[in-house]
mmCIF file of C-alpha atoms in Angstrom:
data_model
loop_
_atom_site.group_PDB
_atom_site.id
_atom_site.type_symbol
_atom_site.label_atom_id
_atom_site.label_comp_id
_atom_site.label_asym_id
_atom_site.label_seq_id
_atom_site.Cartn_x
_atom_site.Cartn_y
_atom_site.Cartn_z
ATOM 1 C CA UNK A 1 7.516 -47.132 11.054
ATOM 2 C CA UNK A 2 6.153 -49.396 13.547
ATOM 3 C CA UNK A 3 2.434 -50.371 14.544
ATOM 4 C CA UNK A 4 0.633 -46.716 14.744
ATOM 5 C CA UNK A 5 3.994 -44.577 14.338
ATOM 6 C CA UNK A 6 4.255 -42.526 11.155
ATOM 7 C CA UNK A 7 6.904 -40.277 9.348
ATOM 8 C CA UNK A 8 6.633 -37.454 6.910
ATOM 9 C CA UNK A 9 8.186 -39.104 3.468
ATOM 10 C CA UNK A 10 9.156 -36.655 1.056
ATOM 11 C CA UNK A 11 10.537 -38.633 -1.694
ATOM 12 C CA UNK A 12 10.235 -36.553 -4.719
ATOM 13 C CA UNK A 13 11.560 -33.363 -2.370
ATOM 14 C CA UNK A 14 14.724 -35.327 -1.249
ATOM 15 C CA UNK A 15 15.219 -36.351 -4.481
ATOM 16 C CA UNK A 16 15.504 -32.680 -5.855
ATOM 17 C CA UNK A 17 17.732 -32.256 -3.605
ATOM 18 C CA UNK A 18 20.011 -34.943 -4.486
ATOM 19 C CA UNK A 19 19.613 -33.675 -7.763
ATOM 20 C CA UNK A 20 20.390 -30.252 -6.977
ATOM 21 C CA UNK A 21 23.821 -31.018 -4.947
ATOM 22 C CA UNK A 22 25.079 -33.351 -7.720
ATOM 23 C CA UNK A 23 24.049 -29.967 -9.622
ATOM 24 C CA UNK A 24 21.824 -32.004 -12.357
ATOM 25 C CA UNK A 25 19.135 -28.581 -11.622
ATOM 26 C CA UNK A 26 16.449 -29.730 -14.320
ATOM 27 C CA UNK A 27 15.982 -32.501 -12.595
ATOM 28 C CA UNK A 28 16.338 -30.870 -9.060
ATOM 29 C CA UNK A 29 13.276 -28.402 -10.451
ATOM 30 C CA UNK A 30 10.805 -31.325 -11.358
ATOM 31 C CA UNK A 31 11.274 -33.451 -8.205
ATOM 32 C CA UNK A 32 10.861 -29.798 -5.917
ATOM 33 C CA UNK A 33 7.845 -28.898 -8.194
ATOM 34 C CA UNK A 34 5.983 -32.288 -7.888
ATOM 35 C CA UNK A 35 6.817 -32.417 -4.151
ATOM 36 C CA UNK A 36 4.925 -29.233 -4.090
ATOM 37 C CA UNK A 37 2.007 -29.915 -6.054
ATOM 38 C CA UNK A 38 1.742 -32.991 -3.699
ATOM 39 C CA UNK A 39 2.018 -31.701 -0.529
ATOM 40 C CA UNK A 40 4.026 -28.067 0.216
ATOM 41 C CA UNK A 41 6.440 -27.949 2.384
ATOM 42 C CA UNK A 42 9.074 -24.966 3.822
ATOM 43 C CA UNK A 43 12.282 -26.969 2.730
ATOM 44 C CA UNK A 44 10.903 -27.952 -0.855
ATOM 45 C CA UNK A 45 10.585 -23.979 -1.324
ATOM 46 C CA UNK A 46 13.731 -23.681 -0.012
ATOM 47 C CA UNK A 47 14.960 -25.747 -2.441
ATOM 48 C CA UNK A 48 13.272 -24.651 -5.636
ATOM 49 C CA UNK A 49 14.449 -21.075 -4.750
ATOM 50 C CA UNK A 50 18.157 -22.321 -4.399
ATOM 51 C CA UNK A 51 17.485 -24.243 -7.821
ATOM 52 C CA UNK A 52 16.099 -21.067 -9.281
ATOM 53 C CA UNK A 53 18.811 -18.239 -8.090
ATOM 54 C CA UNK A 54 21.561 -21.424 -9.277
ATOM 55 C CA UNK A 55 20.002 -21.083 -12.802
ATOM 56 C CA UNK A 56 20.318 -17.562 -13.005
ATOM 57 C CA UNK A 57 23.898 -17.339 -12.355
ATOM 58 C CA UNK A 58 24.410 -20.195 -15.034
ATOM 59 C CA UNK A 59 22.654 -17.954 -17.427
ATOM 60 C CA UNK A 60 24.792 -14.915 -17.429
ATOM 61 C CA UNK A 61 22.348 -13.077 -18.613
ATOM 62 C CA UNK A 62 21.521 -9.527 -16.654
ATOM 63 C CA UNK A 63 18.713 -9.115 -14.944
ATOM 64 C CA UNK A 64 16.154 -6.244 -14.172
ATOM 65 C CA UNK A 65 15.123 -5.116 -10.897
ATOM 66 C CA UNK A 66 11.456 -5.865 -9.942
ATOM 67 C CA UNK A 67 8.615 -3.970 -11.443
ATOM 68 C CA UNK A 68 6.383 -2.592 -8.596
ATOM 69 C CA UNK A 69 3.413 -1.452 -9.456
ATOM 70 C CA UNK A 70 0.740 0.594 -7.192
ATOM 71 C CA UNK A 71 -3.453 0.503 -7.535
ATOM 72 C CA UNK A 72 -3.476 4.199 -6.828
ATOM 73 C CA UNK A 73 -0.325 5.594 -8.841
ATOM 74 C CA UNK A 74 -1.010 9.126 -8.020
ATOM 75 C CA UNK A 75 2.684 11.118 -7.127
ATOM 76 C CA UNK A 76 0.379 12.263 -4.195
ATOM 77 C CA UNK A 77 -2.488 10.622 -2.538
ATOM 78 C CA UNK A 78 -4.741 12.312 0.097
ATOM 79 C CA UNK A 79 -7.328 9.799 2.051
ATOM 80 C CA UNK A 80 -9.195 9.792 5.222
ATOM 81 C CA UNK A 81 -9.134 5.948 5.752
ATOM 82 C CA UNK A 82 -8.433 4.673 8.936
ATOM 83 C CA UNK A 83 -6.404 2.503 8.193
ATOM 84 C CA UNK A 84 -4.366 3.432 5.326
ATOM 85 C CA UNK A 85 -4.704 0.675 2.537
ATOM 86 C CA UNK A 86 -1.657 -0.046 0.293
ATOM 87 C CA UNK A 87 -2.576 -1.617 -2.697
ATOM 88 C CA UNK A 88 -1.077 -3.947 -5.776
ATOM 89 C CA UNK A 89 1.960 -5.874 -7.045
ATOM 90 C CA UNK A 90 5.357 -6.744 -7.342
ATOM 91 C CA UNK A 91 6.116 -8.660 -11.071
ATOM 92 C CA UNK A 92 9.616 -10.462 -12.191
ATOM 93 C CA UNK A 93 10.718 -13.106 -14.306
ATOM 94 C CA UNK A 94 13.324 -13.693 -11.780
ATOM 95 C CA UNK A 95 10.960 -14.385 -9.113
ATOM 96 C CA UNK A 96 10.276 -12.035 -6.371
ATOM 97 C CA UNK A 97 11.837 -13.045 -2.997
ATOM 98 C CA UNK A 98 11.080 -10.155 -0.709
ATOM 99 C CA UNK A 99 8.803 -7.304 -0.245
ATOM 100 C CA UNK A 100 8.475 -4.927 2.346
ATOM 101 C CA UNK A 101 6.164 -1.741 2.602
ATOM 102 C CA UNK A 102 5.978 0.892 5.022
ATOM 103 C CA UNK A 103 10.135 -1.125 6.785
ATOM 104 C CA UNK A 104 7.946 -4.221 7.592
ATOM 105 C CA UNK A 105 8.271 -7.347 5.134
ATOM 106 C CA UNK A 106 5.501 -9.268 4.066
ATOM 107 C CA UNK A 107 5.707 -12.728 4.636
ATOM 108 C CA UNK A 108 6.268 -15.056 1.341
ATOM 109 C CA UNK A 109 6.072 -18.731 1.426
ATOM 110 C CA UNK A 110 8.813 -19.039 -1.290
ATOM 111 C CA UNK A 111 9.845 -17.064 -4.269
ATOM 112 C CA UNK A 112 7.175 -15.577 -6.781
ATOM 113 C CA UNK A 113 6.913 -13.934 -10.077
ATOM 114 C CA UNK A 114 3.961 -11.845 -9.292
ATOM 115 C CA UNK A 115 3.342 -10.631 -5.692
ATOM 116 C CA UNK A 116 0.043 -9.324 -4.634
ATOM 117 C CA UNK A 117 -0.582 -6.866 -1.521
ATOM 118 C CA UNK A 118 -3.223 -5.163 0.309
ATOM 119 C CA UNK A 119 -1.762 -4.071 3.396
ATOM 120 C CA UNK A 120 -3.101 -2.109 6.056
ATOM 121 C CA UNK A 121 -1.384 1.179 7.801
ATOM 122 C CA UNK A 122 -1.497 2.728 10.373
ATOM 123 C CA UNK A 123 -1.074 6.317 9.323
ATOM 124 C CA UNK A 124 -1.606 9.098 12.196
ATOM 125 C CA UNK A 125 -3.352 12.697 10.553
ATOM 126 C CA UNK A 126 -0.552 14.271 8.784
ATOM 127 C CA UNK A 127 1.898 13.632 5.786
ATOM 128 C CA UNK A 128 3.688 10.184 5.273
ATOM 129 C CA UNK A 129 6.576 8.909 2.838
ATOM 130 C CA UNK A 130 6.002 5.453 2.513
ATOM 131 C CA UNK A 131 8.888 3.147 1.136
ATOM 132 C CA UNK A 132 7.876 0.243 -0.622
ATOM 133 C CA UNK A 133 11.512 -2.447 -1.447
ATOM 134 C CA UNK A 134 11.467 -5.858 -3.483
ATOM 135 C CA UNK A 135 13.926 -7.857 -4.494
ATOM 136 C CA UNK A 136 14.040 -11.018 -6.714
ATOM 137 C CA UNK A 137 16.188 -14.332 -6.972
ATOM 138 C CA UNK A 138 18.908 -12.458 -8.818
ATOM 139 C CA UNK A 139 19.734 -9.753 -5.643
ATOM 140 C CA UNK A 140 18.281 -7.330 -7.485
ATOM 141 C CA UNK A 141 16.343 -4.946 -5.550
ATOM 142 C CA UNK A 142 14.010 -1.840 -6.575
ATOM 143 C CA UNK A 143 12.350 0.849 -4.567
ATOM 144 C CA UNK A 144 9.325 3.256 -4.364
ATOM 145 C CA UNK A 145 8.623 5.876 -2.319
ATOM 146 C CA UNK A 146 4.310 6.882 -2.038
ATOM 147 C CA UNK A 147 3.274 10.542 -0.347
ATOM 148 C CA UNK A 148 0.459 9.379 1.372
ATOM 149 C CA UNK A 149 -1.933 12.887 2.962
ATOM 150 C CA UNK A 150 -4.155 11.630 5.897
ATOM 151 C CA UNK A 151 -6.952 14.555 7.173
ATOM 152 C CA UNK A 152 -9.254 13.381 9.377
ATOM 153 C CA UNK A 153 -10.049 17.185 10.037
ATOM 154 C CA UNK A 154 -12.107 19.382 8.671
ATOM 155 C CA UNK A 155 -11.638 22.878 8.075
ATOM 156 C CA UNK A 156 -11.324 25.609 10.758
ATOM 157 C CA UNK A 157 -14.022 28.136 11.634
ATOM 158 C CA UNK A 158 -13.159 31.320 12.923
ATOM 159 C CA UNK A 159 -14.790 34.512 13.418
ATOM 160 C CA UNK A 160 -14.197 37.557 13.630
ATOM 161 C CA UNK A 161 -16.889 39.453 13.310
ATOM 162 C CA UNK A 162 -20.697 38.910 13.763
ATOM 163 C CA UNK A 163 -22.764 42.446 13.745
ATOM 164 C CA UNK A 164 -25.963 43.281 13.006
ATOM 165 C CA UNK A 165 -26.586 46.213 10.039
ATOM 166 C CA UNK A 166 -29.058 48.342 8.715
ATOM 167 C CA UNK A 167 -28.551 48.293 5.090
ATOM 168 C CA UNK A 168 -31.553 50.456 3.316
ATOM 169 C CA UNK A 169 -34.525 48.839 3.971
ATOM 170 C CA UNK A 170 -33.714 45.740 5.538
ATOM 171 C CA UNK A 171 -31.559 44.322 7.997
ATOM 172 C CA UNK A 172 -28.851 42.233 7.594
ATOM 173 C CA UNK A 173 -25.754 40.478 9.254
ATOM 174 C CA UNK A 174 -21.866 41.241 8.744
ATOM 175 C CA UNK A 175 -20.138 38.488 9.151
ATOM 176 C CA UNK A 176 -16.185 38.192 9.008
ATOM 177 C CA UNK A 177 -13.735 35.643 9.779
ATOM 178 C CA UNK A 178 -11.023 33.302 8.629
ATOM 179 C CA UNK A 179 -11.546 29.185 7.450
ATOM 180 C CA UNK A 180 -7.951 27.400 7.311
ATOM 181 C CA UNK A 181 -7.612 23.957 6.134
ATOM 182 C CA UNK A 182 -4.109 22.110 5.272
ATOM 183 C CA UNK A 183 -5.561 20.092 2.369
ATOM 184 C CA UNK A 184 -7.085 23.015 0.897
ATOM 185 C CA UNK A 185 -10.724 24.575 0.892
ATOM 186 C CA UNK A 186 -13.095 23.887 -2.151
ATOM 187 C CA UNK A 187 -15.861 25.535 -1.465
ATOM 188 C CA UNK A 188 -17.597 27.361 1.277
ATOM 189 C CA UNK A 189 -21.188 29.468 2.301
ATOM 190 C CA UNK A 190 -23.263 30.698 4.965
ATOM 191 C CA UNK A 191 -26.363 29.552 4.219
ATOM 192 C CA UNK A 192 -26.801 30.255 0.828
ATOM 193 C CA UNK A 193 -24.327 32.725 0.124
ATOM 194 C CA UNK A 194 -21.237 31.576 -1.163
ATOM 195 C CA UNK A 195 -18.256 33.066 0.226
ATOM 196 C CA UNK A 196 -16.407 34.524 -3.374
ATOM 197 C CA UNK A 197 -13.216 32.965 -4.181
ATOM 198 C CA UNK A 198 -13.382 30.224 -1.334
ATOM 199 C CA UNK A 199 -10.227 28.108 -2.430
ATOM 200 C CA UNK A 200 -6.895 27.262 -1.099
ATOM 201 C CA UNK A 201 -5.908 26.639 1.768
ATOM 202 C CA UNK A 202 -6.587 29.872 3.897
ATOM 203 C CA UNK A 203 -9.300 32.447 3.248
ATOM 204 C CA UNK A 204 -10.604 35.756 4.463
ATOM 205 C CA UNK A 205 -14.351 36.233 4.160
ATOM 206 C CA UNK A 206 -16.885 39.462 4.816
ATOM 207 C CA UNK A 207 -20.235 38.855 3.709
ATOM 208 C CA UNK A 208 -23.550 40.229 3.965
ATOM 209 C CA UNK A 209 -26.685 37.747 5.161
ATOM 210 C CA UNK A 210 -30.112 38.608 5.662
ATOM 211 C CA UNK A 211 -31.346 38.668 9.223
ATOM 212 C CA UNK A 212 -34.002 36.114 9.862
ATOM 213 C CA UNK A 213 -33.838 35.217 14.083
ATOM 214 C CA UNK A 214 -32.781 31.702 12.223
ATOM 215 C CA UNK A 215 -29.602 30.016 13.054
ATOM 216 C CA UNK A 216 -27.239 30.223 10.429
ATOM 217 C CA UNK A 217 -25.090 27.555 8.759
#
């Protein structure tokens, strides 16, 4: 203004909204867009939302809830990561204005038609129900609920019986017990001999191993 003093100037963004208040909105939407493409700015998005949600209601037409969509669409996911990654999109011709996963909203610089996330959780060991909300320009909202497993355990080892035996002519170890694991057991052996029928998520096991003096695994 004077000597070494500046101020912002805005003039295609204060001219959308001139535009928008007299309610000329095609207008309104060029000025906001080249403002943007110029320079962005919080109250030019502002704007162009305003501009956006107005043209919707002069359309009368219905509109459709947001389409989210997730990377890993299983009903049921089971991970050990630490943390908990959330993956992949929110899509709507209406423009997407908020998105929240997990009760906390991301932060959006202005309305979109496709959202991307990748967001981190913290998810103790145990089962979660993860809600994941959006809503676009047109107060339409949709929802989505993920079961998300964590185990950061493995299974549990317990026995019940360790005794030497003489079987015929050689000698040979009994070995009983109990393995218990919430996400379920796929497999399991001592050494190697596999314990029959070792799925789901509790067994009983008695099996037979030779006796070597070796540890056994």
């Amino acid at each position: 203004t004077y000597g070494m003093h500046f101020i912002d100037y805005f003039p295609h963004r204060e001219l959308g909204i001139i535009f928008f208040e007299t309610g000329d909105l095609d207008a309104a939407r060029t000025h906001l867009e080249r403002s943007l493409s110029h320079y962005p700015s919080a109250k030019a998005r502002f704007y162009l939302d305003q501009v956006r949600r107005k043209r919707i209601e002069q359309s009368g037409l219905p509109a459709a809830p947001p389409a989210i969509t997730i990377s890993d669409d299983a009903p049921v996911r089971w991970t050990r990561q630490d943390p908990v990654m959330v993956q992949g999109q929110v899509a709507d011709t209406h423009f997407v204005s908020s998105v929240s996963i997990g009760g906390t909203p991301l932060f959006l610089d202005g309305a979109r038609q496709h959202v991307q996330f990748n967001v981190p959780l913290e998810l103790a060991h145990g089962s979660h129900a993860v809600a994941l909300a959006a809503a676009n320009l047109a107060d339409r909202q949709a929802e989505r609920e993920i079961v998300i497993h964590v185990d950061r355990q493995g299974p549990l080892i317990s026995l019940t019986r360790i005794e030497p035996v003489k079987e015929s002519q050689r000698s040979v170890v009994a070995i009983e017990g109990v393995i218990t694991d919430w996400a379920g057991i796929a497999s399991a052996r001592i050494d190697d001999t596999p314990i029959a029928h070792a799925k789901g998520n509790q067994i009983r096991f008695s099996v037979q191993v030779p006796r070597t003096g070796k540890p056994l695994h």
